[in-house]
mmCIF file of C-alpha atoms and ligand atoms in Angstrom:
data_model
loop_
_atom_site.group_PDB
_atom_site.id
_atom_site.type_symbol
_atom_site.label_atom_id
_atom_site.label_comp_id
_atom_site.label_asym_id
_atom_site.label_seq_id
_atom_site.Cartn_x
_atom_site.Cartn_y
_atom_site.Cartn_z
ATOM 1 C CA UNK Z 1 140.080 78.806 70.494
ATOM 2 C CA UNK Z 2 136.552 80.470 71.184
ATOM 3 C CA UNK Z 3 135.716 84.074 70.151
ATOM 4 C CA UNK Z 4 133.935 86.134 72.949
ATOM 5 C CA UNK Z 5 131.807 89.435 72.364
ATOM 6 C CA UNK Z 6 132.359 91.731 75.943
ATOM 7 C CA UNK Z 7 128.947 94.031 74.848
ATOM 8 C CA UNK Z 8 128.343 97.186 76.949
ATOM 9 C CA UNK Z 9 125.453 99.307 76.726
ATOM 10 C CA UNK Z 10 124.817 103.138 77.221
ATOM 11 C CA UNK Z 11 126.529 105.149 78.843
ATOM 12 C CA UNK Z 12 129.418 102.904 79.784
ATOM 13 C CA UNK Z 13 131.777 104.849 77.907
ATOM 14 C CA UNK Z 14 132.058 107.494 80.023
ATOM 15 C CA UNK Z 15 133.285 104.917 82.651
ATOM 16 C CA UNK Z 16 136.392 106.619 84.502
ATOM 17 C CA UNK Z 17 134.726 110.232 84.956
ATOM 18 C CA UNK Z 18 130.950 108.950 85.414
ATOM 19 C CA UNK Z 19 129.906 108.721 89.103
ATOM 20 C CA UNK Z 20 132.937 107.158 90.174
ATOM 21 C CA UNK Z 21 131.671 106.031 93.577
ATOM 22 C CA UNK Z 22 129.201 104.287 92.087
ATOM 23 C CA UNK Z 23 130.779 103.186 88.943
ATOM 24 C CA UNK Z 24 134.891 103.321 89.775
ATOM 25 C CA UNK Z 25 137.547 105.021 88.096
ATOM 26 C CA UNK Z 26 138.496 102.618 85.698
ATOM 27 C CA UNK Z 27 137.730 103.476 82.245
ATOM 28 C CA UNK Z 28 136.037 101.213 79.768
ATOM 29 C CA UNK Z 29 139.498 101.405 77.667
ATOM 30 C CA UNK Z 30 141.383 99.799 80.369
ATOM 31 C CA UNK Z 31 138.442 97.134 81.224
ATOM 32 C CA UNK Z 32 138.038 96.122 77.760
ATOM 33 C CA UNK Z 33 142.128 95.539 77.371
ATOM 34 C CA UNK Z 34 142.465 93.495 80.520
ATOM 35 C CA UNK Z 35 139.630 91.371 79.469
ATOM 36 C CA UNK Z 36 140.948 90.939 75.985
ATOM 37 C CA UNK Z 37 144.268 89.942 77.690
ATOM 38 C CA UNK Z 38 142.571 87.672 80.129
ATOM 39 C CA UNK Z 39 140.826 85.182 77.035
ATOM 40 C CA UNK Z 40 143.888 85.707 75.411
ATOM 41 C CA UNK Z 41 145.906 84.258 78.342
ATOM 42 C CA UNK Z 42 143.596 81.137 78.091
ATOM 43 C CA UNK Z 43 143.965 80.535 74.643
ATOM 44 C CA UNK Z 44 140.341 82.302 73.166
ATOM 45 C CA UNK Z 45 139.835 85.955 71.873
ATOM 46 C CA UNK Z 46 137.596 88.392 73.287
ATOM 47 C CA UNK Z 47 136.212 91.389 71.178
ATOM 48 C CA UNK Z 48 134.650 94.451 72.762
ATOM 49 C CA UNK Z 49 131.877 96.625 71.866
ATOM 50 C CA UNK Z 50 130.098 99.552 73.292
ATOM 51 C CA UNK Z 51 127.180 101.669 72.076
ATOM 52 C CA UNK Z 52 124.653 104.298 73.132
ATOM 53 C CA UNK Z 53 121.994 102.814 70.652
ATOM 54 C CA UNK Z 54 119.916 100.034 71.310
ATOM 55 C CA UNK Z 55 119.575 99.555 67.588
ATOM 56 C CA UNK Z 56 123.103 99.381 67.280
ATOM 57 C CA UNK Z 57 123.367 96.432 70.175
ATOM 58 C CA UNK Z 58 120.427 94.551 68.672
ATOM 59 C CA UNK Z 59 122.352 94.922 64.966
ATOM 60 C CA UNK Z 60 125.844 93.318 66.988
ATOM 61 C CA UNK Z 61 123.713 90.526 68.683
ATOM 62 C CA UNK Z 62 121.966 89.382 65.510
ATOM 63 C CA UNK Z 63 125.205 89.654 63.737
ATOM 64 C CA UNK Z 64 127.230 87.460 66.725
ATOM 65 C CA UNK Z 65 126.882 84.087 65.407
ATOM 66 C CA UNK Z 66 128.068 85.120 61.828
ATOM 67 C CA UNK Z 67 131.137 87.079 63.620
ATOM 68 C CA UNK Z 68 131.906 83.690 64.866
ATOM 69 C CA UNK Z 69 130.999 84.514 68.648
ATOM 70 C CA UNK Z 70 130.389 81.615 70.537
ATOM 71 C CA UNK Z 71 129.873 83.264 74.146
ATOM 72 C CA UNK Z 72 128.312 86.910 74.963
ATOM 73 C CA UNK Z 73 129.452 88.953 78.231
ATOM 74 C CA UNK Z 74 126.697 91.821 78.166
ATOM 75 C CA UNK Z 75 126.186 94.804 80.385
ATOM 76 C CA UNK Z 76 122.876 96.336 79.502
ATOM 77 C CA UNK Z 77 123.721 99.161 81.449
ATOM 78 C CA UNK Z 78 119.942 101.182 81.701
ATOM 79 C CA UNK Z 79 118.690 99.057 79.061
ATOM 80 C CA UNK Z 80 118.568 96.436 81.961
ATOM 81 C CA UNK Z 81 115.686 97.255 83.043
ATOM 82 C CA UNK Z 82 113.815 98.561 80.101
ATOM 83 C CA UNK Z 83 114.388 96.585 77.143
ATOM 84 C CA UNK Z 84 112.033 93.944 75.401
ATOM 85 C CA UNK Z 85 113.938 94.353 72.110
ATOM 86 C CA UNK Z 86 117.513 93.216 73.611
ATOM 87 C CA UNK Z 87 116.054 90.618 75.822
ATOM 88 C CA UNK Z 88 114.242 89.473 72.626
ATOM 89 C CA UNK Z 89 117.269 89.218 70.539
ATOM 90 C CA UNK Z 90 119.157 87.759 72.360
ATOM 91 C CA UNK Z 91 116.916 84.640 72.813
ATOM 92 C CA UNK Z 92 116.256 84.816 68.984
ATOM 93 C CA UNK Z 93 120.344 83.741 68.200
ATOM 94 C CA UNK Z 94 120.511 81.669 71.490
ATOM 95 C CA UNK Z 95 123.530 82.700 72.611
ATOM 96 C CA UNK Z 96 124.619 81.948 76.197
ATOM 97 C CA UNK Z 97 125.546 85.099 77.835
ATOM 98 C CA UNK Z 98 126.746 86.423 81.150
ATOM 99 C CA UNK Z 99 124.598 89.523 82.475
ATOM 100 C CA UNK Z 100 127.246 92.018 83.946
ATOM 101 C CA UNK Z 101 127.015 95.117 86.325
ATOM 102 C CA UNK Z 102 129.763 97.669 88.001
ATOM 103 C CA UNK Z 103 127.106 98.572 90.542
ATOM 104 C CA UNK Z 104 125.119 96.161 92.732
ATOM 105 C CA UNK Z 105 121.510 97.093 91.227
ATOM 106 C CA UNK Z 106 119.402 95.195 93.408
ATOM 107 C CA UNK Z 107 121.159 97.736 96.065
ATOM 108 C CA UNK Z 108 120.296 100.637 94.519
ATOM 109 C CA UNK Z 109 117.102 102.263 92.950
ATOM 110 C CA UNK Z 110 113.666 100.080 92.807
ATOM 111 C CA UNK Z 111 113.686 100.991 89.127
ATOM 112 C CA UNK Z 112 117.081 99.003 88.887
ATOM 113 C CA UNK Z 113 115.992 95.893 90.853
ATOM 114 C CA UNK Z 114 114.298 94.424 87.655
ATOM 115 C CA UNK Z 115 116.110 93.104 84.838
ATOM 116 C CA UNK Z 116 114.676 91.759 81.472
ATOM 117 C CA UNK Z 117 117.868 89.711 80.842
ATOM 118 C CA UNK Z 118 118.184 87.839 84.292
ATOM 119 C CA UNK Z 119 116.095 84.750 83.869
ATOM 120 C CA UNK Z 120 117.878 83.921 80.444
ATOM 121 C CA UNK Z 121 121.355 84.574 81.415
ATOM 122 C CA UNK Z 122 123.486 82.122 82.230
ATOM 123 C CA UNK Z 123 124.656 83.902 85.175
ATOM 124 C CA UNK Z 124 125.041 87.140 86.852
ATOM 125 C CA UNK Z 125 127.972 89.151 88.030
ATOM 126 C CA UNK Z 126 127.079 92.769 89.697
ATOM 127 C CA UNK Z 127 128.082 94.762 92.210
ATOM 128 C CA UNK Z 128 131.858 94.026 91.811
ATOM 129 C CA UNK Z 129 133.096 96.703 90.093
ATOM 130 C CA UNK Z 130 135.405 96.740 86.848
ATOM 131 C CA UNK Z 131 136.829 93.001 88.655
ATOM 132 C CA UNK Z 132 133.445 91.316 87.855
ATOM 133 C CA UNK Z 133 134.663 92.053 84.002
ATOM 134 C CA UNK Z 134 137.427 90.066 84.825
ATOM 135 C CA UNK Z 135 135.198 87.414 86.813
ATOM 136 C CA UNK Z 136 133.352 87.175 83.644
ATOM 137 C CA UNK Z 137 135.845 86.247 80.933
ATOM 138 C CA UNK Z 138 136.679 83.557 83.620
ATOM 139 C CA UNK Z 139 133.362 82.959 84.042
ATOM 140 C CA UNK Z 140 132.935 82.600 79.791
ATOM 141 C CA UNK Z 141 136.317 80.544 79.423
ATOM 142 C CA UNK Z 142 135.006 77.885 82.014
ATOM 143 C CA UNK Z 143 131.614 77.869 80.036
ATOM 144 C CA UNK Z 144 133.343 77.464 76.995
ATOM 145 C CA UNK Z 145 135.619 74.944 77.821
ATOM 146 C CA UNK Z 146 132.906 72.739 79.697
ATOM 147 C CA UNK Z 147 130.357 72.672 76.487
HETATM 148 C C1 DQA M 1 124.858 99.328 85.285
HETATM 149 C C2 DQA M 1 123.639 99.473 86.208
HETATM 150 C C3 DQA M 1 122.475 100.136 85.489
HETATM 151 O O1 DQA M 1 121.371 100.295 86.372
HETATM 152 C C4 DQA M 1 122.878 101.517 84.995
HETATM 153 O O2 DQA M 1 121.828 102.103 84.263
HETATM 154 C C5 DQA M 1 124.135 101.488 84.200
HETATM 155 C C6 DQA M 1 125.245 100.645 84.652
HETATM 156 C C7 DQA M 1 126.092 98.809 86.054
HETATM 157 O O3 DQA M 1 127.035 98.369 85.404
HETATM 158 O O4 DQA M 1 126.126 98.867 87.292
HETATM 159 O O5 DQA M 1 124.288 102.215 83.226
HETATM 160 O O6 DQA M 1 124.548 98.374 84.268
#
């Protein structure tokens, strides 16, 4: 048994009721439960945490290894394509993670087409709506399981 950390950044809590073409109607509730359910199902645990602060996702990430997380699933949200400081702490606990977006961003805005957490990731899901959350805890299980 593994322990997962499903990280999501700003914004993403007004999933359900924020630009649901664009995002879908699913709240971030629901997305986090059927993930948790899905490692469950294969015999790991997923927690789930979201925050508007960047501090406050820089404070989780350094604190991952000591929570006992073995395996990140992150969505940046804007902090994608702005921040030094996650990308940065993220490669100073070297944690594999899975980079994660609702929207397809190379689809959308220039200013979305670069991300700072890409290149280290050991993947990418976008463009798949709430199902790439579930795509990514099978994505994190196989990982996990294959190590
Ligand atoms: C997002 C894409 C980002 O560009 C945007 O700022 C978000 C959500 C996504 O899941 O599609 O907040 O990460």
């Amino acid at each position: 048994m593994a322990r997962v950390l499903l990280l999501n950044g700003p914004n993403l809590n007004l999933l359900g009721s924020r630009e649901p073409g664009v995002y879908g109607a699913d709240t971030l509730e629901s997305i986090e439960k059927r993930a948790a359910e899905l490692a469950r199902e294969a015999g790991h645990e997923l927690v789930a945490f979201q925050s508007n602060s960047e501090a406050e996702l820089i404070g989780r990430i350094h604190g991952a290894a000591a929570d006992g997380i073995r395996f990140l699933i992150f969505n940046p949200g804007a902090f994608t394509h702005t921040s030094i400081a996650l990308r940065d702490a993220l490669l100073g606990v070297r944690l594999p993670f899975l980079e994660l977006h609702l929207s397809n961003t190379k689809a959308r805005e220039a200013f979305r087409h670069h991300s700072y957490f890409s290149d280290i990731a050991v993947g990418v899901i976008a463009g798949l709506g709430a199902f790439g959350y579930e795509l990514a805890v099978r994505a994190a299980v196989r990982q996990l399981e294959t190590k």
